[in-house]
Every structure is written in structure tokens, then in C-alpha cells.
Short mmCIF file of C-alpha atoms and ligand atoms in Angstrom, two decimals:
data_model
loop_
_atom_site.label_atom_id
_atom_site.label_comp_id
_atom_site.label_asym_id
_atom_site.label_seq_id
_atom_site.Cartn_x
_atom_site.Cartn_y
_atom_site.Cartn_z
CA MET A 29 103.27 -5.10 79.44
CA ARG A 30 105.25 -7.95 78.47
CA ILE A 31 104.68 -9.62 74.93
CA ALA A 32 107.04 -12.75 74.89
CA ARG A 33 107.86 -16.10 75.80
CA THR A 34 105.93 -16.60 79.20
CA LEU A 35 105.91 -19.63 81.31
CA ALA A 36 103.39 -20.16 82.86
CA PRO A 37 104.00 -21.57 86.31
CA ALA A 38 101.95 -24.61 86.53
CA ALA A 39 100.49 -25.85 84.49
CA ALA A 40 98.47 -29.72 84.44
CA PRO A 41 97.55 -29.59 80.10
CA ILE A 42 93.87 -29.11 79.02
CA TYR A 43 93.90 -30.43 75.43
CA LEU A 44 90.82 -29.60 72.78
CA GLN A 45 90.23 -33.66 72.43
CA ASP A 46 89.96 -33.16 76.25
CA ILE A 47 87.36 -30.46 75.34
CA ILE A 48 85.18 -32.24 73.06
CA SER A 49 84.85 -35.38 75.91
CA GLY A 50 83.54 -32.13 77.93
CA ILE A 51 80.68 -31.87 75.67
CA LYS A 52 80.05 -35.16 75.06
CA GLY A 53 80.07 -35.79 79.47
CA LEU A 54 77.33 -32.84 79.21
CA LEU A 55 75.52 -34.87 76.39
CA SER A 56 74.97 -37.30 78.10
CA GLY A 57 74.94 -35.77 82.14
CA GLN A 58 74.56 -37.67 85.29
CA GLN A 59 76.24 -40.88 83.48
CA GLU A 60 79.32 -39.18 83.25
CA LEU A 61 79.20 -38.08 86.60
CA ARG A 62 78.53 -41.71 87.68
CA ARG A 63 81.27 -42.86 85.34
CA PHE A 64 83.93 -40.82 87.09
CA GLU A 65 82.40 -40.96 90.91
CA SER A 66 83.24 -45.43 90.14
CA GLU A 67 86.29 -44.69 88.84
CA LEU A 68 88.01 -42.86 91.33
CA LYS A 69 85.94 -45.10 94.25
CA GLY A 70 87.82 -48.28 92.74
CA TYR A 71 91.36 -46.43 91.74
CA PHE A 72 90.95 -45.03 95.85
CA GLY A 73 89.90 -48.28 96.92
CA VAL A 74 86.68 -46.06 99.34
CA ASP A 75 82.73 -47.03 99.82
CA TYR A 76 82.18 -42.96 98.82
CA CYS A 77 83.08 -40.34 96.86
CA PHE A 78 81.83 -37.14 95.44
CA LEU A 79 82.32 -34.79 92.61
CA VAL A 80 82.34 -30.48 93.32
CA SER A 81 82.97 -26.86 92.22
CA SER A 82 86.20 -26.83 94.46
CA GLY A 83 88.92 -28.15 96.65
CA LYS A 84 87.54 -25.54 98.99
CA ALA A 85 84.36 -26.32 98.09
CA ALA A 86 85.18 -30.17 98.87
CA LEU A 87 86.23 -29.36 102.48
CA THR A 88 83.85 -26.78 103.35
CA LEU A 89 80.78 -29.84 103.25
CA ILE A 90 83.06 -32.24 104.83
CA LEU A 91 82.70 -29.72 107.89
CA GLN A 92 79.34 -28.99 107.60
CA ALA A 93 78.84 -32.62 107.75
CA LEU A 94 81.19 -32.81 110.77
CA LYS A 95 79.54 -29.78 112.83
CA GLU A 96 76.28 -31.78 112.44
CA ILE A 97 77.41 -34.88 113.42
CA TYR A 98 79.11 -32.63 116.53
CA PRO A 99 77.49 -29.88 117.32
CA ASP A 100 79.83 -28.58 120.20
CA ARG A 101 82.72 -29.17 118.39
CA ASN A 102 83.73 -25.72 116.77
CA GLU A 103 87.47 -25.71 116.00
CA VAL A 104 89.21 -26.87 112.89
CA LEU A 105 93.00 -27.09 113.35
CA ILE A 106 95.17 -26.62 110.16
CA PRO A 107 98.50 -26.04 109.88
CA ALA A 108 100.02 -22.12 110.32
CA PHE A 109 101.57 -22.28 106.83
CA THR A 110 98.30 -23.92 103.63
CA CYS A 111 96.61 -22.47 101.30
CA TYR A 112 94.19 -19.68 101.90
CA SER A 113 91.21 -21.73 100.58
CA VAL A 114 91.67 -23.84 103.65
CA PRO A 115 90.50 -21.15 106.46
CA SER A 116 87.96 -19.59 103.64
CA ALA A 117 86.51 -22.83 103.65
CA ILE A 118 86.89 -22.78 107.62
CA VAL A 119 85.31 -19.48 108.11
CA ARG A 120 82.29 -20.54 105.42
CA ALA A 121 81.27 -23.04 107.88
CA GLY A 122 80.87 -21.35 110.51
CA LEU A 123 83.50 -22.31 112.19
CA LYS A 124 86.64 -21.07 113.96
CA PRO A 125 90.23 -22.13 112.64
CA GLU A 126 93.21 -22.80 115.08
CA LEU A 127 97.15 -23.09 113.92
CA TRP A 128 99.71 -26.17 114.13
CA ASP A 129 102.71 -24.62 113.63
CA ILE A 130 105.19 -25.99 111.12
CA ASP A 131 108.11 -28.17 111.27
CA PRO A 132 109.69 -26.26 108.07
CA ARG A 133 111.85 -29.75 106.49
CA THR A 134 108.59 -31.31 105.67
CA MET A 135 106.01 -28.06 106.02
CA ASP A 136 104.25 -30.24 108.03
CA PHE A 137 102.68 -30.04 111.92
CA ASP A 138 105.71 -29.69 113.84
CA TYR A 139 104.76 -32.92 116.29
CA ALA A 140 107.59 -32.00 118.69
CA MET A 141 105.77 -29.14 119.58
CA LEU A 142 102.40 -29.81 120.17
CA PRO A 143 99.06 -27.54 120.10
CA THR A 144 97.53 -26.75 122.81
CA ALA A 145 93.94 -28.44 122.30
CA LEU A 146 95.85 -31.61 121.43
CA THR A 147 98.10 -31.43 124.84
CA LYS A 148 95.06 -31.06 126.64
CA LEU A 149 94.07 -34.44 124.59
CA ASN A 150 96.66 -36.46 126.13
CA GLU A 151 95.91 -34.87 129.46
CA LEU A 152 99.36 -33.68 130.03
CA ASN A 153 98.38 -31.18 132.87
CA ASN A 154 98.42 -27.89 131.31
CA PRO A 155 96.83 -24.88 132.54
CA ILE A 156 93.17 -25.09 130.63
CA THR A 157 92.53 -21.89 128.59
CA PRO A 158 88.84 -21.85 127.08
CA ALA A 159 89.72 -21.29 123.94
CA HIS A 160 91.83 -24.61 123.67
CA ASP A 161 88.91 -26.57 125.18
CA PRO A 162 89.79 -30.26 123.51
CA SER A 163 86.38 -30.95 123.61
CA ARG A 164 85.66 -28.25 121.26
CA LEU A 165 88.07 -29.94 118.68
CA LEU A 166 85.97 -30.75 115.72
CA ALA A 167 88.62 -31.22 113.42
CA ILE A 168 92.45 -31.72 112.18
CA VAL A 169 93.81 -31.08 108.59
CA PRO A 170 97.08 -32.59 108.08
CA THR A 171 98.06 -31.27 104.42
CA HIS A 172 100.50 -32.31 101.78
CA LEU A 173 101.97 -29.62 100.63
CA PHE A 174 105.16 -29.45 97.93
CA GLY A 175 105.54 -32.75 97.43
CA VAL A 176 106.61 -33.35 100.83
CA SER A 177 103.93 -35.84 102.40
CA ALA A 178 102.29 -35.31 106.18
CA ASP A 179 102.18 -38.08 108.30
CA ILE A 180 99.38 -39.04 108.68
CA GLU A 181 99.70 -42.20 111.11
CA ARG A 182 101.38 -40.40 113.57
CA LEU A 183 98.71 -38.07 113.98
CA ARG A 184 96.32 -41.12 114.53
CA GLY A 185 98.87 -41.98 116.81
CA LEU A 186 98.27 -39.23 119.05
CA LEU A 187 94.54 -38.65 118.99
CA ASN A 188 92.46 -41.00 121.66
CA GLU A 189 89.02 -39.21 121.27
CA HIS A 190 87.30 -40.48 118.50
CA GLU A 191 85.15 -37.42 118.24
CA ILE A 192 87.64 -35.59 116.74
CA SER A 193 87.76 -36.60 112.38
CA ILE A 194 91.28 -36.27 110.55
CA ILE A 195 90.68 -34.28 106.89
CA GLU A 196 93.13 -35.08 104.25
CA ASP A 197 94.66 -32.39 102.75
CA ALA A 198 95.15 -34.02 99.27
CA ALA A 199 94.45 -31.57 97.04
CA GLN A 200 98.02 -30.78 96.03
CA ILE A 201 99.19 -34.76 95.55
CA MET A 202 96.64 -36.62 93.82
CA GLY A 203 98.58 -40.04 92.98
CA ALA A 204 101.03 -40.19 95.43
CA GLU A 205 100.73 -43.69 97.76
CA ARG A 206 102.22 -44.90 100.87
CA ASN A 207 103.00 -48.09 102.05
CA GLY A 208 100.81 -49.35 99.58
CA LYS A 209 98.23 -46.51 100.37
CA LYS A 210 96.47 -43.99 98.40
CA LEU A 211 97.64 -40.70 99.85
CA GLY A 212 94.22 -38.85 100.63
CA THR A 213 92.38 -42.11 102.13
CA LEU A 214 94.20 -41.81 105.15
CA GLY A 215 91.76 -39.78 107.23
CA ASP A 216 88.61 -40.40 107.76
CA VAL A 217 87.80 -37.73 104.76
CA GLY A 218 89.96 -36.85 102.35
CA PHE A 219 89.66 -34.06 99.06
CA PHE A 220 91.30 -33.47 96.21
CA SER A 221 91.43 -30.09 94.26
CA LEU A 222 90.75 -30.08 90.08
CA GLY A 223 91.83 -26.26 90.11
CA ARG A 224 94.16 -24.19 87.66
CA GLY A 225 97.54 -25.61 88.54
CA LYS A 226 96.71 -29.01 90.65
CA ALA A 227 97.97 -32.67 89.19
CA LEU A 228 94.47 -32.84 88.05
CA SER A 229 92.50 -29.83 86.17
CA THR A 230 88.86 -29.60 85.55
CA VAL A 231 88.95 -26.23 84.97
CA GLU A 232 88.14 -26.12 88.60
CA GLY A 233 86.42 -28.90 90.83
CA GLY A 234 86.62 -31.25 94.13
CA ILE A 235 86.57 -34.65 95.19
CA ILE A 236 85.59 -35.75 98.57
CA LEU A 237 86.67 -39.45 99.54
CA THR A 238 85.18 -41.29 102.29
CA ARG A 239 85.00 -44.63 103.25
CA LYS A 240 82.81 -44.19 106.78
CA LYS A 241 79.47 -44.22 106.18
CA GLU A 242 77.20 -42.17 108.23
CA PHE A 243 79.45 -39.61 107.35
CA ALA A 244 78.62 -40.30 103.51
CA GLN A 245 75.16 -40.16 103.93
CA ASN A 246 75.35 -36.57 105.56
CA ILE A 247 77.55 -35.32 102.68
CA SER A 248 74.81 -36.70 99.98
CA ASP A 249 71.80 -35.26 101.63
CA ARG A 250 73.90 -32.13 101.78
CA LEU A 251 74.74 -32.65 98.56
CA SER A 252 71.25 -33.06 97.18
CA LYS A 253 70.64 -29.56 98.25
CA VAL A 254 73.35 -27.78 96.53
CA HIS A 255 72.60 -26.27 93.40
CA GLY A 256 74.73 -27.97 89.73
CA TYR A 257 76.07 -25.39 87.70
CA GLY A 258 73.43 -22.75 85.41
CA VAL A 259 73.97 -22.22 82.36
CA VAL A 260 75.67 -19.26 82.50
CA GLU A 261 78.21 -20.81 84.78
CA LEU A 262 78.77 -23.62 82.17
CA MET A 263 79.46 -21.22 79.28
CA LYS A 264 81.83 -19.53 81.47
CA LEU A 265 83.46 -22.46 82.34
CA PHE A 266 83.42 -23.70 78.55
CA LEU A 267 85.26 -21.01 77.76
CA LYS A 268 87.92 -20.86 80.15
CA ALA A 269 88.48 -24.55 78.99
CA ILE A 270 89.35 -23.54 76.23
CA ALA A 271 91.62 -20.53 77.43
CA LEU A 272 93.67 -23.03 79.65
CA ALA A 273 93.58 -25.00 76.01
CA LEU A 274 95.26 -21.96 73.96
CA PHE A 275 97.10 -19.55 76.10
CA LEU A 276 99.39 -21.90 78.48
CA ARG A 277 101.68 -22.46 76.24
CA PRO A 278 104.60 -20.24 76.83
CA THR A 279 104.55 -18.13 73.33
CA LEU A 280 100.61 -16.96 74.48
CA TYR A 281 100.50 -17.32 78.19
CA TRP A 282 101.76 -13.88 78.09
CA VAL A 283 98.11 -13.08 77.56
CA PRO A 284 96.43 -14.84 80.14
CA LYS A 285 98.84 -13.31 82.43
CA SER A 286 98.14 -9.74 81.54
CA LEU A 287 94.43 -9.93 82.24
CA ALA A 288 95.05 -9.01 85.52
CA PHE A 289 91.36 -9.82 86.40
CA LEU A 290 91.88 -13.67 85.79
CA ARG A 291 93.73 -13.13 89.52
CA LEU A 292 96.29 -15.97 87.75
CA GLY A 293 98.70 -17.07 90.83
CA GLU A 294 96.92 -14.69 93.47
CA THR A 295 95.88 -16.54 96.19
CA ILE A 296 93.19 -14.75 98.23
CA PHE A 297 90.89 -15.17 101.42
CA ASP A 298 87.09 -15.73 100.41
CA PRO A 299 84.60 -17.36 102.18
CA GLY A 300 82.24 -15.93 99.51
CA PHE A 301 82.89 -19.00 97.22
CA LYS A 302 80.33 -20.57 95.03
CA ILE A 303 80.14 -24.40 95.89
CA LYS A 304 78.05 -26.30 93.38
CA ARG A 305 77.87 -29.96 92.13
CA MET A 306 80.38 -30.83 89.79
CA SER A 307 79.09 -30.58 85.79
CA ALA A 308 79.29 -33.11 83.51
CA PHE A 309 81.31 -30.64 81.05
CA GLN A 310 84.09 -30.92 84.15
CA ALA A 311 83.49 -34.88 84.36
CA GLY A 312 83.54 -35.59 80.69
CA LEU A 313 86.87 -33.11 81.09
CA ALA A 314 88.36 -35.32 83.16
CA LYS A 315 88.10 -38.46 80.82
CA ASN A 316 91.16 -40.46 80.70
CA TRP A 317 92.65 -39.00 83.88
CA LYS A 318 94.42 -41.86 85.69
CA SER A 319 96.72 -41.79 82.27
CA LYS A 320 97.16 -38.31 82.59
CA LEU A 321 97.33 -38.25 86.32
CA GLU A 322 100.58 -41.12 85.36
CA ASN A 323 101.82 -38.97 82.44
CA PHE A 324 101.55 -35.41 84.47
CA GLY A 325 103.14 -37.03 87.34
CA ALA A 326 105.46 -38.84 85.13
CA VAL A 327 106.74 -35.63 83.48
CA ARG A 328 106.60 -33.72 87.15
CA SER A 329 108.79 -36.37 88.73
CA ASP A 330 111.08 -35.98 85.73
CA TYR A 331 111.47 -32.40 85.94
CA SER A 332 111.12 -33.04 89.98
CA LYS A 333 113.89 -34.65 90.14
CA ARG A 334 115.96 -33.13 88.01
CA TRP A 335 116.00 -29.61 89.48
CA SER A 336 117.17 -31.73 92.95
CA LYS A 337 119.61 -32.44 91.53
CA LEU A 338 120.55 -29.10 89.43
CA MET A 339 120.24 -26.99 92.27
CA LYS A 340 122.55 -27.86 94.52
CA PRO A 341 121.74 -26.62 97.94
CA SER A 342 124.15 -23.73 98.70
CA LYS A 343 124.54 -20.60 102.09
CA ASP A 344 122.31 -18.61 99.48
CA TYR A 345 118.76 -21.10 99.22
CA ASP A 346 118.27 -24.43 100.13
CA LEU A 347 115.44 -27.68 99.04
CA LEU A 348 112.85 -29.57 100.51
CA THR A 349 113.23 -33.34 100.55
CA ILE A 350 110.56 -34.17 97.57
CA ASP A 351 108.56 -38.07 98.53
CA HIS A 352 109.88 -38.86 94.60
CA GLU A 353 109.64 -42.89 96.44
CA LEU A 354 105.42 -41.80 97.24
CA ASN A 355 105.22 -40.84 93.51
CA ALA A 356 104.60 -37.38 95.30
CA ASN A 357 105.29 -35.09 92.35
CA PRO A 358 105.12 -31.70 93.30
CA LEU A 359 102.89 -29.32 91.09
CA ARG A 360 105.93 -26.20 91.58
CA PHE A 361 109.43 -27.31 92.71
CA PRO A 362 109.97 -25.31 96.19
CA VAL A 363 113.28 -23.64 96.88
CA ILE A 364 114.12 -21.57 99.92
CA ILE A 365 115.75 -18.44 99.60
CA HIS A 366 116.86 -17.13 102.56
CA ASN A 367 118.00 -13.67 101.97
CA ASP A 368 114.49 -11.96 101.35
CA SER A 369 115.79 -8.94 99.01
CA ARG A 370 117.84 -11.57 96.76
CA ARG A 371 114.22 -13.43 96.72
CA LYS A 372 111.97 -10.37 95.36
CA ASN A 373 114.96 -9.68 93.03
CA ILE A 374 114.20 -13.19 91.89
CA LEU A 375 111.24 -12.69 91.84
CA LYS A 376 111.16 -9.57 89.69
CA GLU A 377 113.42 -10.79 87.56
CA SER A 378 111.57 -13.77 86.60
CA ASN A 379 108.23 -11.30 86.64
CA ASP A 380 110.16 -9.36 83.28
CA ARG A 381 111.73 -12.25 81.49
CA GLY A 382 108.91 -14.55 81.91
CA LEU A 383 110.75 -17.65 83.42
CA GLY A 384 107.66 -18.93 86.27
CA ILE A 385 109.40 -18.28 89.31
CA MET A 386 106.73 -17.57 91.50
CA PRO A 387 106.36 -16.53 95.70
CA THR A 388 104.25 -19.21 96.95
CA TYR A 389 101.59 -18.10 100.65
CA PRO A 390 102.13 -14.58 100.96
CA ASP A 391 101.87 -15.03 105.03
CA SER A 392 101.74 -17.80 107.60
CA ILE A 393 97.66 -18.04 108.62
CA ASN A 394 97.45 -15.73 111.46
CA GLY A 395 99.04 -13.20 108.90
CA ILE A 396 95.67 -12.72 106.94
CA ARG A 397 94.48 -9.61 108.12
CA ASP A 398 90.81 -11.05 108.34
CA LEU A 399 92.09 -13.31 110.72
CA ALA A 400 94.47 -11.37 112.37
CA ASN A 401 92.73 -10.78 115.31
CA GLY A 402 91.80 -14.38 116.63
CA PHE A 403 95.32 -15.40 117.16
CA GLU A 404 96.37 -12.12 118.91
CA GLY A 405 99.26 -13.30 121.37
CA GLN A 406 100.13 -16.59 119.09
CA HIS A 407 103.56 -17.00 116.93
CA PHE A 408 104.27 -19.72 115.06
CA PRO A 409 107.71 -18.39 113.59
CA ALA A 410 108.13 -21.57 111.54
CA ALA A 411 105.56 -20.92 109.07
CA LYS A 412 105.71 -16.88 108.59
CA LYS A 413 109.73 -17.83 107.67
CA ARG A 414 108.87 -20.54 105.30
CA ALA A 415 106.04 -17.92 103.74
CA LYS A 416 109.09 -14.95 103.11
CA GLU A 417 111.23 -17.64 101.80
CA LEU A 418 109.72 -20.05 99.78
CA ILE A 419 109.52 -19.73 95.61
CA THR A 420 109.04 -22.12 92.91
CA LEU A 421 109.94 -23.34 89.70
CA PRO A 422 107.77 -24.50 87.08
CA ILE A 423 108.60 -28.01 86.49
CA HIS A 424 104.94 -28.72 83.51
CA PRO A 425 105.84 -30.02 80.07
CA PHE A 426 106.59 -26.50 79.13
CA VAL A 427 109.82 -26.05 80.56
CA THR A 428 112.53 -26.54 78.20
CA LYS A 429 116.69 -27.57 79.35
CA LYS A 430 117.51 -23.94 78.15
CA ASP A 431 114.56 -22.16 81.10
CA MET A 432 116.39 -24.28 83.26
CA SER A 433 119.66 -23.02 83.01
CA LYS A 434 118.17 -19.52 82.66
CA ILE A 435 116.64 -20.27 86.15
CA ALA A 436 119.16 -21.83 87.75
CA GLY A 437 121.39 -19.28 86.86
CA LEU A 438 119.47 -16.71 87.96
CA ILE A 439 118.88 -18.53 91.65
CA SER A 440 122.73 -19.40 91.85
CA GLY A 441 123.83 -15.78 91.00
CA THR A 442 125.33 -16.51 87.78
CA THR A 443 123.39 -15.22 85.26
CA GLU A 444 123.69 -15.50 82.18
C1 PLP B 518 94.46 -25.77 95.67
C2 PLP B 518 94.21 -26.37 97.19
C3 PLP B 518 93.38 -26.06 97.84
C4 PLP B 518 92.09 -25.58 97.59
O1 PLP B 518 91.56 -26.13 95.78
P1 PLP B 518 90.43 -24.92 95.27
O2 PLP B 518 89.86 -26.33 94.50
O3 PLP B 518 91.32 -23.99 94.58
O4 PLP B 518 89.48 -24.43 96.29
C5 PLP B 518 92.80 -26.73 99.24
N1 PLP B 518 94.82 -26.64 100.10
C6 PLP B 518 95.43 -26.98 98.77
C7 PLP B 518 97.02 -27.34 100.23
C8 PLP B 518 95.56 -26.93 98.12
O5 PLP B 518 96.83 -26.54 97.15
#
């Protein structure tokens, strides 16, 4: 165990002041939740907004609602490289994930390579296999990853089937906009995560946004049958908020990091998560969220631009092109390390020296053991490659100039 200055990989700070707002929120109850909802609706320009316990809970409810509206459809098309919470939610909703490989430069779907389900849809005369019957496709989940925005309009242009819904996974990109439209509102329905390490955090939390009335009615009915947080769960939430407020600073981050059961930075496939309505405590924690989103976003934008300048792509590593002009600031700055043993070495060194460099999702979705059977014979080489190449650098307010030069030195091999 390392007891010394340690950088967190990502951190949307929670301050003691926020926790006081959380307690006040809890005391005002429903009113606090309605406030947060109506502020979100105003800011994002949508008619309907629902607040839940996590991003994956949001996605599950969305999928369950769609499944009820289109009962003959049961497949959900997602990027072959994405957060493991996404297939977890699909399985939780009783549906089947289907994969589409990524474009390694944008991390968006690879449009040069349409999945069979879509080519069928466009009647390109491919042989029909039952597994890819387009009439089974319920939804497609374009995803904004690492500050590079997904091209939702392009996807929309490919669909001539209005029964297939576009669910915009905007978990990583709250606050960005494209052509004057806020990301998260470009699909038929979108969701954000308010988990640890996201742009804005209420310890855990999720937001559903939509303009579709029938769909919103279904979600609303569904949500009225879902439990809220119990007293014990609220206590846990409260303690986690305190822990985050105290331990995210580099002088103390070794504490939570050394507590393995907190599973910091791990990404796991687990459809057994809880689905709850958001508590008024969380809505209270989110008080002043617009200015927080702006301030934290400005810090990440600043760091992200500095990293982009500092890290000149070389034979050893590459960078993604971040959509800074859309205010799409990554949560952690992505770097592609070509050499596997070198990458492992960087991660190990960072771990020993507390530099906050992290891997991302450990494998492409078809590499998840519990799901592998469903993808036998299918290959997603770009997703697999990126999973083995990506690392992320921290870009939160606790990172100093000195940290940056240590990290840059480690990656370029000129370590002091
Ligand atoms: C974090 C994340 C999610 C899930 O959000 P949780 O609140 O952790 O459940 C979904 N998709 C992406 C791309 C994410 O980064």
C-alpha cells in the first residue's frame, strides 16, 4: 500500500457546502427533485426529464419502456467498445446486445462498415440470417466517448424505420453542444450519468431526457412503481458523499484507493444493480449544477488543451481529436499507446508513483466472459485494439504543473 500523494484518475469535486445543500434538499423532499427536473428541462430544452439512481438505471428504464411499446423487437445495437454498464443494462432489461465496431479515430460507430442489421434495413441485398433480422432491432445507442462526439445526424440519416429508436448515451458529455443543440437531446431519448468521475456528480445518479410524449408517459408510469432510497441507502449515500468531499484531494486519495472494496476505477459487467428513483439528497447535492458544470468543464477544457499541446504524437503514442469547439471536454484525457508492454509499464509506474493514469474498459464488449457466447464467430478488431491501447491522464483541478511534467515524462520515456 502506498501512503503518499496520489492523484485520482477523475473527479468532479463534491464540497462540504454541497453536502449541506444535500441535507437541505432532503428536508424539502419532492420540491427539491421538481426543482432539479425543471431546471434540467429548461437548460436542455426538452419537455420531459426523469431522475434515477444511475446511468445504467436510466438506460434500463428507457429500454424497458421501448420494449413495451415495440414488443416484437429485442435487440439493441451498441458500440463494440463502450462502458460495461451499457450491456449490463441491456441484459437487465431482458434484451440482447448486438455490436457494431468503432472507427478508431472517433470512437463512434464505423460508418464504413454497417452492421448486417442496418444493411438489411437499407435493403442492400445481403443474405438474411435470423440473428440479424432488422425487424428485431429495437434501438441503437450512439455514444460520446472521451470528449469525441458521436455523429447522431448521420445515424439518423441511415434509419428509414421509425420504430427503431436512437438512445443517445451522453453519460460522459454533459454540457457539450453541436450546431446549437445540446448533446443528450439529439436522439429520441438521451441519458446522463451523475456517477463518480462524471462531469457532474451526485455520488451516483442518472438523468433521462426526451421530447417524445408516449414514451415519456411510459417511463413516468414505470418510475412510479420503482422504489426510492431507503433510510439505510440514504445513510450510505451520505457517507460516500462525505468520503468524496474529503478523500479526492491528492494528499488523501491513497485512503480510498487502498480500500479495494470501493472498486474505484473498475468497470464491471453486472446486470444485478439496483434501480431507484433519485433521492432529494442527490437533487440537493446538484444545487448550482449549471455553474458547476461550467466551472469544472472550463478546468477540464483547459487541461485537455494543455495535454493536447504537451503530448506531441510520436511513434510511441497517439492522441484522439477532442471536440474542444463543442465544449466536449473529456473526463479523463485519452492517449493511445501502441506498444503493449510499454503501456503496462506506464500503468504500473503510475500506480507506484500515484500519477492517476488509468486504463479504460479492459476489452471489447464481446470479450466480456458472460457475453462471449452470443458473439461467437464475430470480430470487432478496432474495438479490441483500442481497449488494449488506451490509457487516460487525469485532468481535474488537483493536477499540478509538476504532475503534468512527470506524467508527460513517463509517457514519452524521458522520465526524470
Ligand atoms: C458511466 C457511463 C455509463 C453508466 O453510468 P452509471 O451512472 O455509472 O451507471 C454509461 N455509458 C457510458 C459511456 C459511461 O461512461
